Amino acid sequence: MTREVYFDNNATTRVLPEVAEAMLPYLTEFYGNPSSIHRFGSQVGDKISEARAQVAALIGAADPVELIFTSSGTEGDNAAIRGMLEARRDKRHIVTTQVEHSAVLGLCRHLEKKGYRVTWLGVNENGALDLEELRAALTEDTALVSIMWANNETGVIFPIEQIGAVVRSKGIPFHVDAVQAAGKIPIHVKDLPVDLLTISAHKFYAPKGIGALYVRRGLTFPPFMIGGHQERNRRAGTENVASIVGMGKAAEIALDRLAEDPARIGKLRDLLEDLLLDSCPGSRVNGRGEARLTNTSNISFRYLEGESILVLLDQQGICASTGSACTAGSSEPSHVLRAMKVPNDWLQGAVRFSLGRFNTEEEVRFVNQTVPSIVQRLEGLSALGKLGEQQGRRASTAGARG
Ligand code: PLP
């Protein structure tokens, strides 16, 4: 059996055994609907309140009622942005960045087609934002600003407190997509100039399909899902009880381990980068000059295709990702790396390694033993391909002449 090395924790994480264990009774035994008056309902309702408090603690919210459980990070992002547009209907302008996850990017592109004006803030070569560009973008017509905390492809961390101060000085609501940040860096939202903040449980060892949106107390927030009275009328639909319980447990564990895990994982990530930069001469780390999540490494291999590297890595049991979107079979270069003006030679050959709690130094060393031979093999093929192309061109020119 081939071994498996999972270095794709920004895509999703394994559910912790403690989390699965906490969830199970809420599928088998306490299966009531929390809205029911009888005991089955109240047992479950109390557990949801406990989970809400656990999630509130992870992001440092002042009051658990500021949290609304959602079906995903994507839903949180959509609810926040659409909610602010609905609450401020006279305003038609949104400010966001060029490097957002598709949950924000795709929605803002859609809204642009619907007649909203969107300012897409750029980043520099390291992936950093320019606060002056942000300040200049804000107008009387700006309905909201939506900016991610940590980038899913590069791990680059934006200075949310400073960004929030600029946005708040203009009285504009500020939404933060903290899907990659939660559980990886400390968050104290109550002390920050942030009005809405999205998180997603499957990025911190809980199941997929459950997330939460923080809505600062006092902010007008029209509901996104309309129907029953769940979530204080802010998100209708019978609660995903077992997953909420799992998210609460995972949040509690993530908070407990925040002082320890990111530092340990960071040492592994740094080791991986040092080893790979050394063993693969045509490689570079994208975003290395900025503050980054300690688990994420985005490495470009010059002249190569990231997807070819991934396929060969997968054959050796190593799971990573490119972070780039795949459209109809043709691979598009990453919009994040393009925004960072990564030169063409490096643009297609990006691989994202994202480490997690279960990874070991031995795995890092195994990856470092495997990657260089894959890179050499692909470099050989790409050199052959180039040679073939040149010969083909010569032959066809000769044919034309003849
Ligand atoms: N925002 C960011 C930064 C993400 O990385 C992701 C998922 O990868 C999302 C939003 C979407 O979250 P979900 O997968 O829960 O819909």
Coordinates of C-alpha atoms and ligand atoms in Angstrom, one line a residue:
M1 CA 0.0 0.0 0.0
T2 CA 1.3 3.4 -0.9
R3 CA 1.7 5.8 2.1
E4 CA -0.5 8.9 2.3
V5 CA 0.8 12.3 3.1
Y6 CA -2.0 14.9 3.4
F7 CA -0.6 18.4 2.8
D8 CA -3.9 19.9 1.7
N9 CA -5.3 21.2 5.0
N10 CA -6.4 24.5 3.5
A11 CA -8.8 22.6 1.3
T12 CA -10.2 20.7 4.3
T13 CA -9.1 18.9 7.4
R14 CA -9.8 15.5 9.0
V15 CA -12.5 15.5 11.6
L16 CA -11.0 14.9 15.0
P17 CA -12.0 11.8 16.8
E18 CA -13.2 13.9 19.8
V19 CA -15.3 15.9 17.4
A20 CA -16.9 12.9 15.8
E21 CA -17.6 11.4 19.3
A22 CA -19.2 14.6 20.5
M23 CA -21.5 14.6 17.4
L24 CA -22.7 11.0 17.4
P25 CA -25.3 11.3 20.2
Y26 CA -26.9 14.2 18.4
L27 CA -27.6 11.9 15.4
T28 CA -28.7 8.8 17.3
E29 CA -30.1 9.7 20.7
F30 CA -30.8 13.5 20.9
Y31 CA -32.4 13.8 17.6
G32 CA -35.0 16.4 18.5
N33 CA -35.7 19.5 16.6
P34 CA -34.4 22.4 18.7
S35 CA -37.6 24.4 18.0
S36 CA -39.8 21.7 19.6
I37 CA -41.3 22.5 23.0
H38 CA -40.8 19.0 24.5
R39 CA -37.7 17.6 26.1
F40 CA -36.1 16.4 22.9
G41 CA -36.2 20.0 21.7
S42 CA -34.8 21.6 24.8
Q43 CA -31.9 19.1 25.3
V44 CA -30.8 20.0 21.8
G45 CA -31.4 23.7 22.1
D46 CA -29.1 23.8 25.2
K47 CA -26.3 22.0 23.3
I48 CA -26.6 24.5 20.5
S49 CA -26.1 27.3 22.9
E50 CA -23.1 25.6 24.3
A51 CA -21.6 25.2 20.8
R52 CA -22.4 28.9 20.0
A53 CA -20.4 29.9 23.1
Q54 CA -17.5 27.7 22.1
V55 CA -17.4 29.2 18.6
A56 CA -17.8 32.8 20.1
A57 CA -14.7 32.1 22.3
L58 CA -12.6 31.0 19.3
I59 CA -13.1 34.3 17.6
G60 CA -13.3 36.4 20.8
A61 CA -16.9 37.7 20.2
A62 CA -18.4 39.7 23.1
D63 CA -21.7 37.7 23.0
P64 CA -22.5 34.3 21.5
V65 CA -25.7 35.7 20.1
E66 CA -23.6 37.6 17.6
L67 CA -23.0 34.3 15.9
I68 CA -25.3 32.8 13.3
F69 CA -24.7 29.2 12.2
T70 CA -24.5 28.8 8.4
S71 CA -24.1 25.9 6.0
S72 CA -20.5 27.0 5.0
G73 CA -18.0 29.7 4.6
T74 CA -19.5 30.4 1.2
E75 CA -22.9 31.0 2.8
G76 CA -21.4 33.3 5.4
D77 CA -19.6 35.4 2.8
N78 CA -22.8 35.6 0.7
A79 CA -25.0 36.4 3.6
A80 CA -22.7 39.2 4.9
I81 CA -22.3 40.9 1.5
R82 CA -25.9 40.6 0.3
G83 CA -27.1 41.5 3.8
M84 CA -25.2 44.8 3.7
L85 CA -26.4 45.6 0.2
E86 CA -29.9 45.0 1.4
A87 CA -29.5 47.1 4.5
R88 CA -27.9 50.0 2.6
R89 CA -30.0 49.9 -0.6
D90 CA -29.1 53.4 -1.6
K91 CA -25.4 52.5 -1.9
R92 CA -24.1 50.7 -5.1
H93 CA -20.4 50.4 -4.4
I94 CA -18.4 47.5 -3.0
V95 CA -14.7 47.4 -2.1
T96 CA -12.9 44.1 -2.1
T97 CA -9.5 42.7 -3.3
Q98 CA -8.3 40.8 -6.3
V99 CA -7.1 37.9 -4.2
E100 CA -10.3 36.8 -2.5
H101 CA -11.6 33.3 -2.4
S102 CA -14.2 32.6 -5.1
A103 CA -16.9 32.8 -2.5
V104 CA -16.4 36.6 -2.4
L105 CA -14.8 37.0 -5.8
G106 CA -17.5 35.1 -7.7
L107 CA -20.3 36.9 -5.9
C108 CA -18.8 40.4 -6.5
R109 CA -18.3 39.6 -10.2
H110 CA -22.0 38.6 -10.3
L111 CA -23.0 41.8 -8.5
E112 CA -20.9 43.8 -11.0
K113 CA -23.0 42.3 -13.8
K114 CA -26.1 43.3 -11.8
G115 CA -25.0 47.0 -11.9
Y116 CA -23.0 47.4 -8.7
R117 CA -19.6 49.1 -8.9
V118 CA -16.8 47.0 -7.5
T119 CA -13.3 48.3 -6.6
W120 CA -10.8 45.5 -6.8
L121 CA -7.9 46.4 -4.6
G122 CA -4.5 45.1 -5.9
V123 CA -1.6 43.7 -4.0
N124 CA 2.1 44.0 -4.4
E125 CA 4.7 41.3 -5.3
N126 CA 4.6 39.9 -1.8
G127 CA 0.8 39.9 -1.7
A128 CA 0.4 42.9 0.6
L129 CA -2.4 45.5 0.3
D130 CA -1.9 49.3 0.0
L131 CA -3.9 51.0 2.7
E132 CA -3.7 54.3 0.8
E133 CA -5.4 52.6 -2.2
L134 CA -8.1 51.4 0.2
R135 CA -8.6 54.8 1.7
A136 CA -8.9 56.4 -1.7
A137 CA -11.4 53.8 -2.9
L138 CA -14.0 54.6 -0.1
T139 CA -16.8 56.9 -1.1
E140 CA -20.2 58.1 0.1
D141 CA -21.6 55.4 -2.2
T142 CA -19.7 52.4 -0.6
A143 CA -22.1 49.9 0.9
L144 CA -19.4 47.7 2.4
V145 CA -15.8 46.5 2.3
S146 CA -15.1 42.8 2.2
I147 CA -11.5 41.7 2.7
M148 CA -10.1 38.3 3.7
W149 CA -8.0 37.8 6.7
A150 CA -5.6 35.2 5.4
N151 CA -5.2 34.1 1.8
N152 CA -6.1 30.4 1.1
E153 CA -3.5 30.0 -1.6
T154 CA -0.4 31.8 -0.2
G155 CA -1.3 32.1 3.5
V156 CA -0.6 35.9 3.4
I157 CA -2.2 37.7 6.3
F158 CA -3.8 41.1 5.8
P159 CA -3.5 43.7 8.7
I160 CA -7.2 43.5 9.6
E161 CA -7.0 45.9 12.5
Q162 CA -5.4 48.7 10.3
I163 CA -7.8 48.0 7.4
G164 CA -10.8 48.1 9.8
A165 CA -9.6 51.4 11.2
V166 CA -9.6 53.0 7.8
V167 CA -13.0 51.5 6.9
R168 CA -14.6 52.4 10.2
S169 CA -13.3 56.0 10.0
K170 CA -15.8 56.4 7.1
G171 CA -18.7 54.6 8.9
I172 CA -18.8 51.8 6.3
P173 CA -19.5 48.2 7.4
F174 CA -16.5 45.9 7.2
H175 CA -16.8 42.2 6.5
V176 CA -13.8 39.8 7.0
D177 CA -13.6 36.4 5.4
A178 CA -11.7 34.7 8.2
V179 CA -12.2 31.1 6.9
Q180 CA -8.5 30.4 6.7
A181 CA -7.6 32.4 9.8
A182 CA -9.9 30.8 12.4
G183 CA -8.0 28.2 14.5
K184 CA -4.7 29.3 13.0
I185 CA -4.2 32.8 14.4
P186 CA -5.7 34.5 17.5
I187 CA -8.9 36.4 16.7
H188 CA -10.4 38.9 19.2
V189 CA -13.2 40.3 17.1
K190 CA -14.8 42.3 19.9
D191 CA -11.6 44.5 20.0
L192 CA -11.4 44.9 16.3
P193 CA -13.1 47.4 13.9
V194 CA -14.9 44.5 12.2
D195 CA -18.6 44.2 11.8
L196 CA -19.1 40.8 10.1
L197 CA -16.7 37.8 10.1
T198 CA -17.1 34.5 8.3
I199 CA -15.7 31.2 9.5
S200 CA -16.0 27.6 8.3
A201 CA -15.7 24.5 10.5
H202 CA -14.1 22.1 8.1
K203 CA -10.9 24.2 8.1
F204 CA -10.4 23.4 11.8
Y205 CA -11.1 19.7 12.1
A206 CA -14.9 19.7 12.1
P207 CA -17.2 18.5 9.4
K208 CA -17.9 20.1 6.1
G209 CA -21.1 21.9 5.5
I210 CA -21.2 24.0 8.7
G211 CA -19.9 27.5 9.4
A212 CA -20.7 30.7 11.3
L213 CA -21.2 34.3 10.5
Y214 CA -20.4 36.9 13.2
V215 CA -22.6 39.9 13.1
R216 CA -21.7 42.7 15.5
R217 CA -24.4 43.5 17.9
G218 CA -26.4 46.6 16.8
L219 CA -25.6 46.2 13.1
T220 CA -28.7 46.1 10.9
F221 CA -28.6 42.6 9.3
P222 CA -31.5 41.6 7.0
P223 CA -31.8 37.8 6.9
F224 CA -30.5 35.9 3.9
M225 CA -32.6 32.8 4.4
I226 CA -36.3 33.6 5.1
G227 CA -38.7 31.2 6.7
G228 CA -38.8 30.0 10.3
H229 CA -37.6 31.8 13.4
Q230 CA -34.3 30.0 13.9
E231 CA -31.1 31.8 14.7
R232 CA -33.1 34.8 16.0
N233 CA -34.9 35.3 12.7
R234 CA -31.5 35.9 11.0
R235 CA -31.2 32.5 9.2
A236 CA -34.2 30.3 8.8
G237 CA -34.0 26.5 8.5
T238 CA -33.8 23.7 11.0
E239 CA -30.4 23.7 12.6
N240 CA -27.7 21.2 11.5
V241 CA -27.5 20.1 15.1
A242 CA -24.8 17.4 15.0
S243 CA -22.5 19.5 12.9
I244 CA -23.1 22.5 15.1
V245 CA -22.1 20.4 18.1
G246 CA -19.0 19.2 16.2
M247 CA -18.1 22.8 15.3
G248 CA -18.3 23.8 18.9
K249 CA -16.1 21.0 20.1
A250 CA -13.6 21.7 17.3
A251 CA -13.5 25.4 18.2
E252 CA -12.9 24.6 21.8
I253 CA -10.0 22.3 20.9
A254 CA -8.6 24.8 18.4
L255 CA -8.6 27.5 21.0
D256 CA -6.8 25.3 23.5
R257 CA -4.1 24.5 21.0
L258 CA -3.6 27.9 19.5
A259 CA -0.5 28.6 21.5
E260 CA 1.1 25.3 20.5
D261 CA -0.1 23.9 17.1
P262 CA 0.6 26.8 14.8
A263 CA 4.2 27.2 16.1
R264 CA 4.9 23.4 15.7
I265 CA 3.3 23.3 12.3
G266 CA 5.3 26.4 11.3
K267 CA 8.6 24.7 12.0
L268 CA 7.6 21.9 9.7
R269 CA 6.5 24.3 7.0
D270 CA 9.8 26.3 7.3
L271 CA 11.7 23.0 7.1
L272 CA 9.8 22.0 4.0
E273 CA 10.5 25.3 2.3
D274 CA 14.2 25.3 3.2
L275 CA 14.6 21.7 2.0
L276 CA 12.7 22.2 -1.3
L277 CA 14.3 25.5 -2.2
D278 CA 17.6 23.8 -1.7
S279 CA 16.8 20.6 -3.6
C280 CA 14.9 22.2 -6.5
P281 CA 17.0 25.0 -7.9
G282 CA 14.2 26.4 -10.1
S283 CA 11.8 27.0 -7.2
R284 CA 10.5 30.0 -5.2
V285 CA 8.1 30.6 -2.4
N286 CA 5.3 33.0 -3.3
G287 CA 4.5 35.6 -0.6
R288 CA 7.5 34.7 1.6
G289 CA 8.2 38.3 2.3
E290 CA 4.9 38.9 4.1
A291 CA 3.3 37.7 7.4
R292 CA 1.8 34.3 6.5
L293 CA -0.2 31.6 8.1
T294 CA 2.4 29.2 9.5
N295 CA 0.9 26.1 7.8
T296 CA 0.8 27.4 4.2
S297 CA 3.5 27.3 1.5
N298 CA 2.9 28.2 -2.1
I299 CA 5.9 27.1 -4.1
S300 CA 6.4 27.8 -7.8
F301 CA 8.5 25.5 -10.0
R302 CA 9.9 27.4 -13.0
Y303 CA 8.6 26.4 -16.4
L304 CA 6.4 23.6 -15.0
E305 CA 2.7 22.9 -14.7
G306 CA 1.5 22.7 -11.2
E307 CA -1.2 20.2 -12.1
S308 CA 1.4 17.8 -13.7
I309 CA 3.4 18.0 -10.4
L310 CA 0.2 17.2 -8.4
V311 CA -0.7 14.2 -10.5
L312 CA 2.8 12.7 -10.0
L313 CA 2.8 13.6 -6.3
D314 CA -0.5 11.9 -5.9
Q315 CA 1.0 8.7 -7.5
Q316 CA 3.5 8.8 -4.6
G317 CA 0.7 9.3 -2.1
I318 CA 1.3 13.0 -1.5
C319 CA -1.8 15.2 -1.6
A320 CA -1.3 18.9 -2.3
S321 CA -3.1 21.4 -4.5
T322 CA -2.4 24.2 -7.0
G323 CA -5.0 26.6 -5.6
S324 CA -5.8 27.6 -9.2
A325 CA -9.2 27.3 -10.8
C326 CA -9.8 24.7 -13.4
T327 CA -12.2 25.8 -16.1
A328 CA -13.5 23.3 -18.6
G329 CA -10.4 21.2 -18.6
S330 CA -8.0 24.0 -19.2
S331 CA -6.0 25.2 -16.2
E332 CA -6.1 28.9 -15.6
P333 CA -3.2 30.5 -13.7
S334 CA -4.1 31.5 -10.2
H335 CA -5.8 34.9 -9.9
V336 CA -3.9 35.4 -6.6
L337 CA -0.5 34.8 -8.1
R338 CA -1.4 36.9 -11.1
A339 CA -2.4 39.8 -8.8
M340 CA 1.0 39.4 -7.1
K341 CA 2.6 39.8 -10.6
V342 CA 4.4 36.5 -10.4
P343 CA 6.4 36.3 -13.6
N344 CA 5.0 34.1 -16.4
D345 CA 7.8 31.5 -16.1
W346 CA 6.6 30.7 -12.5
L347 CA 2.9 31.3 -12.8
Q348 CA 1.7 27.9 -14.0
G349 CA 4.0 25.8 -11.8
A350 CA 2.6 26.7 -8.4
V351 CA 1.9 24.1 -5.8
R352 CA 0.3 24.8 -2.4
F353 CA 1.4 22.7 0.5
S354 CA -0.9 23.3 3.5
L355 CA 0.1 21.4 6.6
G356 CA -2.0 20.5 9.6
R357 CA -2.1 19.0 13.1
F358 CA -1.4 15.5 12.0
N359 CA 1.7 16.1 9.8
T360 CA 5.2 15.1 10.9
E361 CA 8.8 15.9 10.2
E362 CA 9.2 12.5 8.6
E363 CA 6.4 13.4 6.1
V364 CA 8.2 16.6 5.3
R365 CA 11.4 14.7 4.6
F366 CA 9.5 12.2 2.4
V367 CA 8.0 15.1 0.4
N368 CA 11.4 16.5 0.0
Q369 CA 12.8 13.2 -1.2
T370 CA 9.9 12.9 -3.8
V371 CA 9.5 16.3 -5.2
P372 CA 13.0 16.8 -6.8
S373 CA 12.8 13.7 -8.9
I374 CA 9.3 14.7 -10.1
V375 CA 10.5 18.1 -10.9
Q376 CA 13.5 16.8 -12.8
R377 CA 11.3 14.4 -14.8
L378 CA 8.9 17.2 -15.8
E379 CA 11.8 19.5 -16.6
G380 CA 13.1 16.8 -18.9
L381 CA 9.8 16.5 -20.6
S382 CA 9.3 20.2 -20.9
A383 CA 12.8 20.6 -22.3
L384 CA 12.0 17.8 -24.8
G385 CA 8.7 19.4 -25.6
K386 CA 10.5 22.7 -26.3
L387 CA 13.0 20.9 -28.5
G388 CA 10.3 19.1 -30.3
E389 CA 8.4 22.4 -30.8
Q390 CA 11.5 24.0 -32.2
Q391 CA 12.2 21.1 -34.5
G392 CA 8.6 21.1 -35.6
R393 CA 8.7 24.8 -36.4
R394 CA 12.0 24.3 -38.3
A395 CA 10.5 21.5 -40.3
S396 CA 7.3 23.4 -41.2
T397 CA 9.3 26.4 -42.2
A398 CA 11.6 24.3 -44.3
G399 CA 8.4 22.7 -45.8
A400 CA 7.0 26.1 -46.6
R401 CA 10.2 27.1 -48.2
G402 CA 10.4 23.9 -50.2
Ligands
PLP1 N1 -13.2 31.7 2.1 C1 -11.9 31.2 2.1 C2 -10.7 32.1 2.3 C3 -11.7 29.8 1.9 O1 -10.5 29.3 1.8 C4 -12.9 29.0 1.7 C5 -12.7 27.6 1.4 O2 -11.7 27.1 1.0 C6 -14.2 29.6 1.7 C7 -14.2 31.0 1.9 C8 -15.4 28.8 1.5 O3 -15.7 28.0 2.6 P1 -16.6 26.7 2.4 O4 -15.8 25.7 1.8 O5 -17.0 26.4 3.8 O6 -17.8 27.1 1.6

